[in-house]
PDB file of C-alpha atoms in Angstrom:
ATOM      1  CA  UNK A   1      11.026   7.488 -10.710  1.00  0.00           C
ATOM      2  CA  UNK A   2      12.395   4.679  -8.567  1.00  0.00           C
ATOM      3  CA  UNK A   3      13.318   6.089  -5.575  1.00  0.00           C
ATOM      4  CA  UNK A   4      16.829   5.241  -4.452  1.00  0.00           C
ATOM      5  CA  UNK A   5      17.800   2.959  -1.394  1.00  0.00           C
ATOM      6  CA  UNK A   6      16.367   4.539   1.605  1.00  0.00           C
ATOM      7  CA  UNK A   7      16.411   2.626   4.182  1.00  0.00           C
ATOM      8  CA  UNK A   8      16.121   4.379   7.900  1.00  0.00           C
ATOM      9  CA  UNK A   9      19.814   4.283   8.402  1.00  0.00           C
ATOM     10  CA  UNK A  10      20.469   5.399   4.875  1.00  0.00           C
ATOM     11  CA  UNK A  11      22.556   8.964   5.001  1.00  0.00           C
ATOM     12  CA  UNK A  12      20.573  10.315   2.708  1.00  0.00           C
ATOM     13  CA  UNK A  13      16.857   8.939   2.815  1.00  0.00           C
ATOM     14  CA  UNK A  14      15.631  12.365   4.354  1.00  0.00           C
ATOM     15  CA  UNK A  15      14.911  14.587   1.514  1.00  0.00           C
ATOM     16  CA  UNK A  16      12.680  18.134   2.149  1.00  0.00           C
ATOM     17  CA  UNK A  17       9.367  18.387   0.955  1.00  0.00           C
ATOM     18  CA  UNK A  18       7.195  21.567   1.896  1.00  0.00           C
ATOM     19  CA  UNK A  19       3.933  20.774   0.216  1.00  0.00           C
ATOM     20  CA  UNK A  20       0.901  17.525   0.688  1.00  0.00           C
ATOM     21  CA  UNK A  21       2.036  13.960   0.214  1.00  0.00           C
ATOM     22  CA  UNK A  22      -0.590  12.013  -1.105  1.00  0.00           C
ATOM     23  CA  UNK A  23      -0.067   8.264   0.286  1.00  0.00           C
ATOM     24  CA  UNK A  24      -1.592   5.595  -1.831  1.00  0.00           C
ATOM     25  CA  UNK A  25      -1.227   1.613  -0.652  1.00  0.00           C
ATOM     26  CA  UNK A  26      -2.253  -1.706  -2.124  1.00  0.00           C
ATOM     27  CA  UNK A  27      -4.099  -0.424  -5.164  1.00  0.00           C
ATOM     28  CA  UNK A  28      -3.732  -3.803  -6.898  1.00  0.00           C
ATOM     29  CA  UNK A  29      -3.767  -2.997 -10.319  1.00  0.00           C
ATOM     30  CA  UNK A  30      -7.319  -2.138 -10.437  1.00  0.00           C
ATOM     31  CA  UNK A  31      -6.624   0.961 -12.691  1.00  0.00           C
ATOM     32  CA  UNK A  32     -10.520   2.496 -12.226  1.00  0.00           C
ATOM     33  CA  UNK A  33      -9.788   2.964  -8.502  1.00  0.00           C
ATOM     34  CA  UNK A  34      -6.284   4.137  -9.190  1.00  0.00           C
ATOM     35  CA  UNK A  35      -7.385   6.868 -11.523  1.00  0.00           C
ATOM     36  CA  UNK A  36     -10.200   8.384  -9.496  1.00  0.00           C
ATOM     37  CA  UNK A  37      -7.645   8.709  -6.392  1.00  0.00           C
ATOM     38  CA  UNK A  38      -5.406  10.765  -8.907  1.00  0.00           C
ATOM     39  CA  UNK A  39      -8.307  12.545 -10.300  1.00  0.00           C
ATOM     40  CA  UNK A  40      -8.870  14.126  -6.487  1.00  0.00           C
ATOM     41  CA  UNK A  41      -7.538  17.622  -6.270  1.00  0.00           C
ATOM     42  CA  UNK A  42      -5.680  17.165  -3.090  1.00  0.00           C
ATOM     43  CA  UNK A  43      -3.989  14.159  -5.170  1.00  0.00           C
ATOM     44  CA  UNK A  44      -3.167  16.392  -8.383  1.00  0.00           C
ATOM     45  CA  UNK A  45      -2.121  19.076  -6.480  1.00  0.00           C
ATOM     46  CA  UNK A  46       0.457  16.796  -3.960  1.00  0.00           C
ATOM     47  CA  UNK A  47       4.124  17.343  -3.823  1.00  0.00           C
ATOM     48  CA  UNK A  48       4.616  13.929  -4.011  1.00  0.00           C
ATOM     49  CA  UNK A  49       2.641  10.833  -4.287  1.00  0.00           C
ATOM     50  CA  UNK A  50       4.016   7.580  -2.327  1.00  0.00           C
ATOM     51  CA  UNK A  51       3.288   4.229  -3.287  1.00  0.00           C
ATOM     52  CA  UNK A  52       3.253   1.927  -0.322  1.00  0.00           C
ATOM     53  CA  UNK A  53       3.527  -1.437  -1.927  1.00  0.00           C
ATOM     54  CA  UNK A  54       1.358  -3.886  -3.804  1.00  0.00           C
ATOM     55  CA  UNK A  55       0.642  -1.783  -6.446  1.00  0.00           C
ATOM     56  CA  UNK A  56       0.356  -4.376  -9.472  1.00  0.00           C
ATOM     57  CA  UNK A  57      -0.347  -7.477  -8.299  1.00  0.00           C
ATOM     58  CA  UNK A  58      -4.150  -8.179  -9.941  1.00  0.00           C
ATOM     59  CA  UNK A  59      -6.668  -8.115 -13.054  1.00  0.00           C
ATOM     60  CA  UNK A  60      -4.767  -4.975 -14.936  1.00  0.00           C
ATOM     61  CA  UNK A  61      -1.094  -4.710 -14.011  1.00  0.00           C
ATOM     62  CA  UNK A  62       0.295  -3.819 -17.563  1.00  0.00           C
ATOM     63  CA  UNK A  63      -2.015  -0.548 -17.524  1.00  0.00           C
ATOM     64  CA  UNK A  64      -1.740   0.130 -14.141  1.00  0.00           C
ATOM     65  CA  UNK A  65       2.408   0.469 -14.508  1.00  0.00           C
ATOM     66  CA  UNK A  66       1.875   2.292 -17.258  1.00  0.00           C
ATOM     67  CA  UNK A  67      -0.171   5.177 -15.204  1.00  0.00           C
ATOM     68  CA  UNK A  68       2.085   5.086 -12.137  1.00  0.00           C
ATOM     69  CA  UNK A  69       4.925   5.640 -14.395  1.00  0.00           C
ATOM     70  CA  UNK A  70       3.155   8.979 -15.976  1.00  0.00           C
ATOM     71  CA  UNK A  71       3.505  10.361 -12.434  1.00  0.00           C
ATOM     72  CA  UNK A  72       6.839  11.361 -13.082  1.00  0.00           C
ATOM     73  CA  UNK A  73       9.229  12.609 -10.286  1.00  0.00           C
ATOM     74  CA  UNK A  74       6.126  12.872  -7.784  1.00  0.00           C
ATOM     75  CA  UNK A  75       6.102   9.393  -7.369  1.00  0.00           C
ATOM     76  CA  UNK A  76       8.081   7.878  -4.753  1.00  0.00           C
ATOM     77  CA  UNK A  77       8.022   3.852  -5.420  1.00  0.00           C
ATOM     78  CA  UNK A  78       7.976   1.673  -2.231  1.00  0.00           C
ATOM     79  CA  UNK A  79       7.544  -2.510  -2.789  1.00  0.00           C
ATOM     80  CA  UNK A  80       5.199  -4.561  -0.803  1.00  0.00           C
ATOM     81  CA  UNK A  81       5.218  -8.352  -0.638  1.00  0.00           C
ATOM     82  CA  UNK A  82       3.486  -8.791  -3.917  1.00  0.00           C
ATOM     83  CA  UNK A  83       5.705  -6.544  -5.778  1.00  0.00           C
ATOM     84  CA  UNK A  84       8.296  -8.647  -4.098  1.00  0.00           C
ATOM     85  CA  UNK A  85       6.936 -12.045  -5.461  1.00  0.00           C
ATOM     86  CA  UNK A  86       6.284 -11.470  -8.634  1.00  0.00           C
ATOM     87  CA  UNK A  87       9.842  -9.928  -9.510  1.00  0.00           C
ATOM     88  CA  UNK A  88      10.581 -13.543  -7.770  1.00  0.00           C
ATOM     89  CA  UNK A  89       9.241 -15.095 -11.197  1.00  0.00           C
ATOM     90  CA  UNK A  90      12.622 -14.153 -12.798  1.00  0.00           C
ATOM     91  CA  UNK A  91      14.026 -17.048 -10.636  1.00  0.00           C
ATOM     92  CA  UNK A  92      11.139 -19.092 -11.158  1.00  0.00           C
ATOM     93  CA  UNK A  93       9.686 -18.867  -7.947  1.00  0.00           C
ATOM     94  CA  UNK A  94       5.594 -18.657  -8.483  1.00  0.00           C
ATOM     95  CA  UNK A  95       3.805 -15.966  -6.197  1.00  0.00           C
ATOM     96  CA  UNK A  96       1.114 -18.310  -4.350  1.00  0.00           C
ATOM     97  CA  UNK A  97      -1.480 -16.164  -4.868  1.00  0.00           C
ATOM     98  CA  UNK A  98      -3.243 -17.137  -8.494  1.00  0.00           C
ATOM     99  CA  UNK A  99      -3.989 -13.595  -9.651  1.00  0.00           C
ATOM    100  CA  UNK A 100      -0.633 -12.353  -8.757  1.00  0.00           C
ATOM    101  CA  UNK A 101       0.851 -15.154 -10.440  1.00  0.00           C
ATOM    102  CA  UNK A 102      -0.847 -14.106 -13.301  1.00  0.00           C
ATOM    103  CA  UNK A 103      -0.279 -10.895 -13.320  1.00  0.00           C
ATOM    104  CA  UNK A 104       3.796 -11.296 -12.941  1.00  0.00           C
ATOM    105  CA  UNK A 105       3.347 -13.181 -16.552  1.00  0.00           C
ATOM    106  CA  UNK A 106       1.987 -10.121 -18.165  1.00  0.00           C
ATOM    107  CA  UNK A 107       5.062  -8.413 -17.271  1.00  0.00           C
ATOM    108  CA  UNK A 108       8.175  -8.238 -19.382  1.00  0.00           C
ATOM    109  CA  UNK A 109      12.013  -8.723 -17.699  1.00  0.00           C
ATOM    110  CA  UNK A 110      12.420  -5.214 -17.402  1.00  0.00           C
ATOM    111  CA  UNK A 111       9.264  -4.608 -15.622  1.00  0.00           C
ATOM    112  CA  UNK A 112      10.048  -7.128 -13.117  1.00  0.00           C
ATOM    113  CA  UNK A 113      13.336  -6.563 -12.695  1.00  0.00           C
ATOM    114  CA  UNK A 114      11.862  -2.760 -12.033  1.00  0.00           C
ATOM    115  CA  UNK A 115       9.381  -4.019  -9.111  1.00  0.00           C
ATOM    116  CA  UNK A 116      12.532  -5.941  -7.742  1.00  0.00           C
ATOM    117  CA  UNK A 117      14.729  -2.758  -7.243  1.00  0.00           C
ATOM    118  CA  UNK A 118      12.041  -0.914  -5.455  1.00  0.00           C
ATOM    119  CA  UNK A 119      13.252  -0.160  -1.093  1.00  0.00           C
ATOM    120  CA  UNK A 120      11.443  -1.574   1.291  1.00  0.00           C
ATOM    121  CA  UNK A 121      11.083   1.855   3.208  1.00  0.00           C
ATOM    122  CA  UNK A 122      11.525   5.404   2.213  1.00  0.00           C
ATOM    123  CA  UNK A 123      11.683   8.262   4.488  1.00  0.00           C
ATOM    124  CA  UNK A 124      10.600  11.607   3.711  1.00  0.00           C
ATOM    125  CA  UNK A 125      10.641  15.131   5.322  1.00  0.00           C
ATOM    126  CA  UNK A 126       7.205  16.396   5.865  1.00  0.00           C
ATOM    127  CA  UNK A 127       5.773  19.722   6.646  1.00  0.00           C
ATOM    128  CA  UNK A 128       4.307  19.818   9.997  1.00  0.00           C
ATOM    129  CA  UNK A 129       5.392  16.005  10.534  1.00  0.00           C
ATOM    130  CA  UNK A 130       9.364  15.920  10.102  1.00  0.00           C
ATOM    131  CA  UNK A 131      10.831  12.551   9.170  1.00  0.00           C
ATOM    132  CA  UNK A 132       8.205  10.147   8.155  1.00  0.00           C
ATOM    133  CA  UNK A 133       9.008   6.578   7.495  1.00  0.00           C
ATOM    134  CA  UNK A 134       7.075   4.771   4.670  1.00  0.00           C
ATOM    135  CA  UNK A 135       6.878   0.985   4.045  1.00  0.00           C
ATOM    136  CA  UNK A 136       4.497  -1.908   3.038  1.00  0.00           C
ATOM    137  CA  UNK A 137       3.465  -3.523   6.343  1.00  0.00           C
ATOM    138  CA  UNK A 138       5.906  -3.030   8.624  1.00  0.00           C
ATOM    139  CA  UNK A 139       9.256  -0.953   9.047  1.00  0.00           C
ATOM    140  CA  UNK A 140      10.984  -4.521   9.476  1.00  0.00           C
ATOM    141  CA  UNK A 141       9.155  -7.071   7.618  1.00  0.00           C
ATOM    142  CA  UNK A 142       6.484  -6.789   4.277  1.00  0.00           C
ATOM    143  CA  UNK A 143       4.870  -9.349   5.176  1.00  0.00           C
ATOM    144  CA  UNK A 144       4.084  -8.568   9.285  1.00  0.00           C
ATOM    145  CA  UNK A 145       0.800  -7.724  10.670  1.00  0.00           C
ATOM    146  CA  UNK A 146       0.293  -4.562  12.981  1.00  0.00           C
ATOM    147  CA  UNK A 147      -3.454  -3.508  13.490  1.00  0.00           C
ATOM    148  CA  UNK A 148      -5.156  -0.869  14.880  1.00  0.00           C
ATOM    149  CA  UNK A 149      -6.438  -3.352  17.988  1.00  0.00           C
ATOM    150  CA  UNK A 150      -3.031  -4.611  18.117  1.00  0.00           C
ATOM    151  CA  UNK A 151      -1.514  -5.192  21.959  1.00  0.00           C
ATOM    152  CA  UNK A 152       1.397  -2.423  22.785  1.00  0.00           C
ATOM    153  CA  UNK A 153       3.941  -4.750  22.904  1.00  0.00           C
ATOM    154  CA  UNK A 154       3.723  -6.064  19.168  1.00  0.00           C
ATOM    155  CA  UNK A 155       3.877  -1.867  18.433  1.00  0.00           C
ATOM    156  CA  UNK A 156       6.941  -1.951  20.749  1.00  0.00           C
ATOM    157  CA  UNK A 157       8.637  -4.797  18.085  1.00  0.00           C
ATOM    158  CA  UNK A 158       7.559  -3.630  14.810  1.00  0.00           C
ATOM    159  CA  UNK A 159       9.035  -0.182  15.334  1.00  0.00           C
ATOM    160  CA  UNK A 160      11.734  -1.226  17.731  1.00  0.00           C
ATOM    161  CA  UNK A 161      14.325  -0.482  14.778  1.00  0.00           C
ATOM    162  CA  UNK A 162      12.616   3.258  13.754  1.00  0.00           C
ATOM    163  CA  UNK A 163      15.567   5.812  14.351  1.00  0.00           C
ATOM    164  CA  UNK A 164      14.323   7.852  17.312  1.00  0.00           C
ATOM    165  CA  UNK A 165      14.145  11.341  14.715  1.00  0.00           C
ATOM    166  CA  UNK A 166      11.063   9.440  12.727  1.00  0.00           C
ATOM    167  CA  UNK A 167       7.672  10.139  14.907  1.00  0.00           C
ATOM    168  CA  UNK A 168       5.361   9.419  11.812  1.00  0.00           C
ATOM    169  CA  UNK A 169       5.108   6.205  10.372  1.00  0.00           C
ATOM    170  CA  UNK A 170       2.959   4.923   6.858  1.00  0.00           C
ATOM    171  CA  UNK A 171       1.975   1.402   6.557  1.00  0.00           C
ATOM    172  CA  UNK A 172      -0.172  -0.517   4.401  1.00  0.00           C
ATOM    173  CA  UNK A 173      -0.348  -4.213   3.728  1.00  0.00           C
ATOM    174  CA  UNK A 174      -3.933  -5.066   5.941  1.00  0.00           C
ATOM    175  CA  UNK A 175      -6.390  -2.882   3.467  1.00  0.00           C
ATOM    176  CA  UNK A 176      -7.863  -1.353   6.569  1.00  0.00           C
ATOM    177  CA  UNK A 177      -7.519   2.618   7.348  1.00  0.00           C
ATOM    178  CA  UNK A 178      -6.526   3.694  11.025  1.00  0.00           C
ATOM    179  CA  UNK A 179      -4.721   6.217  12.813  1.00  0.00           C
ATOM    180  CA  UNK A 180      -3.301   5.174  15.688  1.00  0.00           C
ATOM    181  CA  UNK A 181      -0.987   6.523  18.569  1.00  0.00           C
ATOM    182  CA  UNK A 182       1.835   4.313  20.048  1.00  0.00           C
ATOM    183  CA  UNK A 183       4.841   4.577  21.903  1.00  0.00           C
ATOM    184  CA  UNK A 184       5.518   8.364  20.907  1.00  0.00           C
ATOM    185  CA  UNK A 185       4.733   7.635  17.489  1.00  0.00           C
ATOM    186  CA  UNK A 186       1.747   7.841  15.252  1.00  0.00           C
ATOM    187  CA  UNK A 187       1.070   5.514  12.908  1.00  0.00           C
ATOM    188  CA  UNK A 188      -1.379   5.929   9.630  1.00  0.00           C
ATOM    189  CA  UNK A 189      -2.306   3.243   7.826  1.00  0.00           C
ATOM    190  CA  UNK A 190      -3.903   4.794   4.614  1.00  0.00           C
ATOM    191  CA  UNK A 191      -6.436   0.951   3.489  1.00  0.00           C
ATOM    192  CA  UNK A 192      -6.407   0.164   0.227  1.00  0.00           C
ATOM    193  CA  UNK A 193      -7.240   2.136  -3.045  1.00  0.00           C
ATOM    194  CA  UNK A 194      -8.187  -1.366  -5.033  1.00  0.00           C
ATOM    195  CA  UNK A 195      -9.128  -3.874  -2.276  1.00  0.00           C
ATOM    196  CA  UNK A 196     -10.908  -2.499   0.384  1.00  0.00           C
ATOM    197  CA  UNK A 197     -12.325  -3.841   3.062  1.00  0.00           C
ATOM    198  CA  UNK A 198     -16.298  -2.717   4.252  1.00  0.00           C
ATOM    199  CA  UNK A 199     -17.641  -0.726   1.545  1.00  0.00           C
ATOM    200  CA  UNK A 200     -16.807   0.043  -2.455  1.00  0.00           C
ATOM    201  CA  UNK A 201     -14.327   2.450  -3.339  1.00  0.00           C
ATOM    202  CA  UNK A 202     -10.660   3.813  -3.004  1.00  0.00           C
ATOM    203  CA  UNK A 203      -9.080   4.843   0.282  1.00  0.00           C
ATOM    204  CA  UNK A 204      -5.899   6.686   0.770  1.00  0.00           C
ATOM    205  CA  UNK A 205      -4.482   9.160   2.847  1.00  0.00           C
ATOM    206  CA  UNK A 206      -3.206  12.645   2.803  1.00  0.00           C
ATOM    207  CA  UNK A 207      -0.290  14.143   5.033  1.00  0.00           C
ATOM    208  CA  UNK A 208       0.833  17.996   5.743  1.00  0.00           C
ATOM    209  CA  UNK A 209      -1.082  20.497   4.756  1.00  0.00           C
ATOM    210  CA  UNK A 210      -2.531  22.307   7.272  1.00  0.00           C
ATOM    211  CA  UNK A 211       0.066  22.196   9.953  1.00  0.00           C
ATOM    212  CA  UNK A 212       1.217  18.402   9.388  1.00  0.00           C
ATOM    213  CA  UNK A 213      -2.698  16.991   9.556  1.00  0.00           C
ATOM    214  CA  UNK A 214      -2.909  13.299   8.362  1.00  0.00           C
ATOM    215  CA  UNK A 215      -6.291  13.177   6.882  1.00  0.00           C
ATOM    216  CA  UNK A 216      -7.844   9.490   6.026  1.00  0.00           C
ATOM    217  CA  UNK A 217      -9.615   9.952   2.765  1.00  0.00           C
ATOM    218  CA  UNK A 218     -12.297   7.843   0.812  1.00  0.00           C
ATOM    219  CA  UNK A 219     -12.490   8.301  -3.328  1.00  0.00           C
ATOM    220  CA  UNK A 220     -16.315   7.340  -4.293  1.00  0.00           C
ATOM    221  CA  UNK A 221     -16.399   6.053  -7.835  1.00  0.00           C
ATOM    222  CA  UNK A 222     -18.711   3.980  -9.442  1.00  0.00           C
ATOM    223  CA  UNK A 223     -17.904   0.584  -8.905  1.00  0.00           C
ATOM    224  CA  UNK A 224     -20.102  -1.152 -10.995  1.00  0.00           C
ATOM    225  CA  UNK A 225     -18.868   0.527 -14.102  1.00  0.00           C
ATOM    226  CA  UNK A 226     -15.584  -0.481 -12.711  1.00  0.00           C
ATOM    227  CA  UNK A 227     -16.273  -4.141 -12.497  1.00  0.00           C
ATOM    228  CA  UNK A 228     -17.278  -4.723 -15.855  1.00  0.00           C
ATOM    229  CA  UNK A 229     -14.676  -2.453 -16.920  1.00  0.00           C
ATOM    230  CA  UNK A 230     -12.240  -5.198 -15.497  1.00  0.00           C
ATOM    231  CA  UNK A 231     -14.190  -8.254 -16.636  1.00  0.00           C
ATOM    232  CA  UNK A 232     -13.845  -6.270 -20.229  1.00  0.00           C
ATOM    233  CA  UNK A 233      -9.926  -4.999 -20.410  1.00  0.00           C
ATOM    234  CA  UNK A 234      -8.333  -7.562 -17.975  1.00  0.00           C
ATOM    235  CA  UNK A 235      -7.364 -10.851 -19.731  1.00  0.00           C
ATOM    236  CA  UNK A 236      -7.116 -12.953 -16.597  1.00  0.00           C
ATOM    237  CA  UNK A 237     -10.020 -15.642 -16.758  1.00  0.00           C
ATOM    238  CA  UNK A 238     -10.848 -15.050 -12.950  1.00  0.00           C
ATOM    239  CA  UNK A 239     -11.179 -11.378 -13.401  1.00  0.00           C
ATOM    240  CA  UNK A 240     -14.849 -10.771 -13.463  1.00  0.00           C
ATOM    241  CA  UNK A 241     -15.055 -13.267 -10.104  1.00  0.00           C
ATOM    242  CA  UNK A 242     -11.478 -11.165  -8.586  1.00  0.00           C
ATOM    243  CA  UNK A 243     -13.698  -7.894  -9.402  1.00  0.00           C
ATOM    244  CA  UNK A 244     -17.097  -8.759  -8.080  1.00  0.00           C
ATOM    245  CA  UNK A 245     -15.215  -9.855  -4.869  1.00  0.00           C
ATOM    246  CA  UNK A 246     -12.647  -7.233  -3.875  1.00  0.00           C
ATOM    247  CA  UNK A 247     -14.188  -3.967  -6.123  1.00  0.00           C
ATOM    248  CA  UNK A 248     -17.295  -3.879  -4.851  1.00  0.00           C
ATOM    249  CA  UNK A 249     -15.677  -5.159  -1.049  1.00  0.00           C
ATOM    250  CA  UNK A 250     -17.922  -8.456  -0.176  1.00  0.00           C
ATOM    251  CA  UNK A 251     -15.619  -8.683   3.020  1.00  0.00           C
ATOM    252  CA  UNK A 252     -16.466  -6.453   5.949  1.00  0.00           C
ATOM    253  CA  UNK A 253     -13.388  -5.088   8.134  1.00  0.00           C
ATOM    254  CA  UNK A 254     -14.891  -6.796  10.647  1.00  0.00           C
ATOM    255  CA  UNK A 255     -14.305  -9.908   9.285  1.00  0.00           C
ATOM    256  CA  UNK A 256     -10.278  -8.660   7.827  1.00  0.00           C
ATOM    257  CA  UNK A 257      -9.977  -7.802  11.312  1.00  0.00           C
ATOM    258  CA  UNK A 258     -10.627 -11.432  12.563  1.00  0.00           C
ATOM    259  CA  UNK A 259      -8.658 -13.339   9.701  1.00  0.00           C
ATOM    260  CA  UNK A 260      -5.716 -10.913   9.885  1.00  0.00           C
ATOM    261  CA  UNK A 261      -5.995 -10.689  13.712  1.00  0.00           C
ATOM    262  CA  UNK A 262      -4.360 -14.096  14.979  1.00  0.00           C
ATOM    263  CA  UNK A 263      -1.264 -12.767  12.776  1.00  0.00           C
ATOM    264  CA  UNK A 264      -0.088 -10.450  15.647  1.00  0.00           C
ATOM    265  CA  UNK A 265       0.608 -12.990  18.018  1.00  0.00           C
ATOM    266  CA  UNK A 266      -2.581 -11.748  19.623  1.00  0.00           C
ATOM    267  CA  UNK A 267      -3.335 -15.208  20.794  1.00  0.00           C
ATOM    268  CA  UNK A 268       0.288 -15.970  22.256  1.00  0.00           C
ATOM    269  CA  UNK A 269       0.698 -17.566  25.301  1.00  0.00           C
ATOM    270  CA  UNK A 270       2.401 -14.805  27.481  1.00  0.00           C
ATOM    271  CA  UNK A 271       6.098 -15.266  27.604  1.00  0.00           C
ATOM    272  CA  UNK A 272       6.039 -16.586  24.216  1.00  0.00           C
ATOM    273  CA  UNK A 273       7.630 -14.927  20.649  1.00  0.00           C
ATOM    274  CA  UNK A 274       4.067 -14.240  18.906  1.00  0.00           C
TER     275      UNK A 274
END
């Protein structure tokens, strides 16, 4: 299902839902991760399952669609900034990014023109949680960086525009899990289910049962198996390299943390836009 235009001002973006959402970001068409996450009770048994961007851009994006898609109604549809770019390839505009480039070309015009009518937020009604506001990176921008270190006043801008109601707010976009208060609001930032950063496997996050808990979770699978898998099913000719790097995590989230880091305007001068 794509969910309709739900923006934070939109009349009718707040729609109830009494049971578990199931929150999965930035699983990167790497289908292995992507079908242990949904093989997790708490996953099957979710009201709904939201899909918080970059969901197709790498080494199995036709098969990966095709999975999402069997969700149904339970799947609420949310773009991120690669979803964004490679519906861009209908106007001939190349994502930068080689495996995302490749992967928009194993998409037909209908499948792109799908990723381009995804929202850029949805808000849902949560049990325990009321209003919670869902997007890629930020509630403004798919692109912006917010991080768990990041100072109070880049929280203050990148949910300056929230509607006062929303007090929950689901990011993705940096790969790196965190729950973090700020400014009234928390914010849960679920990492990645394909590309995650410190150690092998899938991480998402689950919100409301049990009184509106927001529980960080942490699918185990076997990697290895899931690499070759890849290098086997995946006709991109980096995808073996794409695999051994991001499956089994080389990069620590120590080290995300310090490339992603400067992208906050962390190292502003004080007074200036950063």
């Amino acid at each position: 299902m794509t969910a309709a235009d739900t923006t934070p001002d939109a009349p009718d973006s707040v729609r109830p839902h009494g049971a578990g959402v199931a929150v999965l970001s930035d699983i990167h068409a790497v289908l292995p991760a992507l079908e242990a996450v949904l093989a997790e009770p708490d996953v099957r048994a979710a009201d709904r399952i939201v899909l918080t961007g970059d969901l197709l851009a790498g080494p199995l994006p036709r098969q990966t669609l095709a999975r999402l898609r069997a969700l149904g109604d339970r799947a609420v549809w949310i773009s991120g900034n690669a979803d964004r770019e490679m519906a861009a390839t209908r106007q001939g505009n190349a994502p930068g990014d080689p495996m995302d480039a490749w992967a928009a070309g194993q998409l037909g015009p209908d499948e792109l023109e799908f990723l381009g009518s995804l929202p850029a937020t949805v808000t849902l009604e949560v049990a325990g949680l009321g209003p919670v506001l869902f997007c890629h990176a930020t509630p403004r921008d798919d692109t912006e960086i917010a991080l768990v270190d990041s100072r109070p006043e880049r929280w203050a801008e990148v949910l300056a525009g929230v509607p006062d109601a929303v007090r929950t707010v689901v990011c993705g976009h940096t790969h790196m899990p965190f729950v973090r208060f700020t400014h009234g609001r928390l914010v849960v930032n679920p990492g990645s289910v394909g590309m995650p950063y410190g150690r092998p496997g899938a991480h998402w996050a689950l919100l409301g049962p049990g009184g509106g808990a927001v529980t960080l979770r942490h699918t185990a699978f076997d990697h290895e198996a899931a690499c070759a898998r890849i290098a086997r099913e995946s006709d991109s000719p980096s995808a073996a390299a794409w695999a051994d790097t991001y499956v089994r995590a080389r990069h620590s989230a120590e080290e995300a943390l310090a490339a992603f880091g400067p992208g906050d305007g962390r190292n502003a001068a004080p007074g200036t836009d950063g």
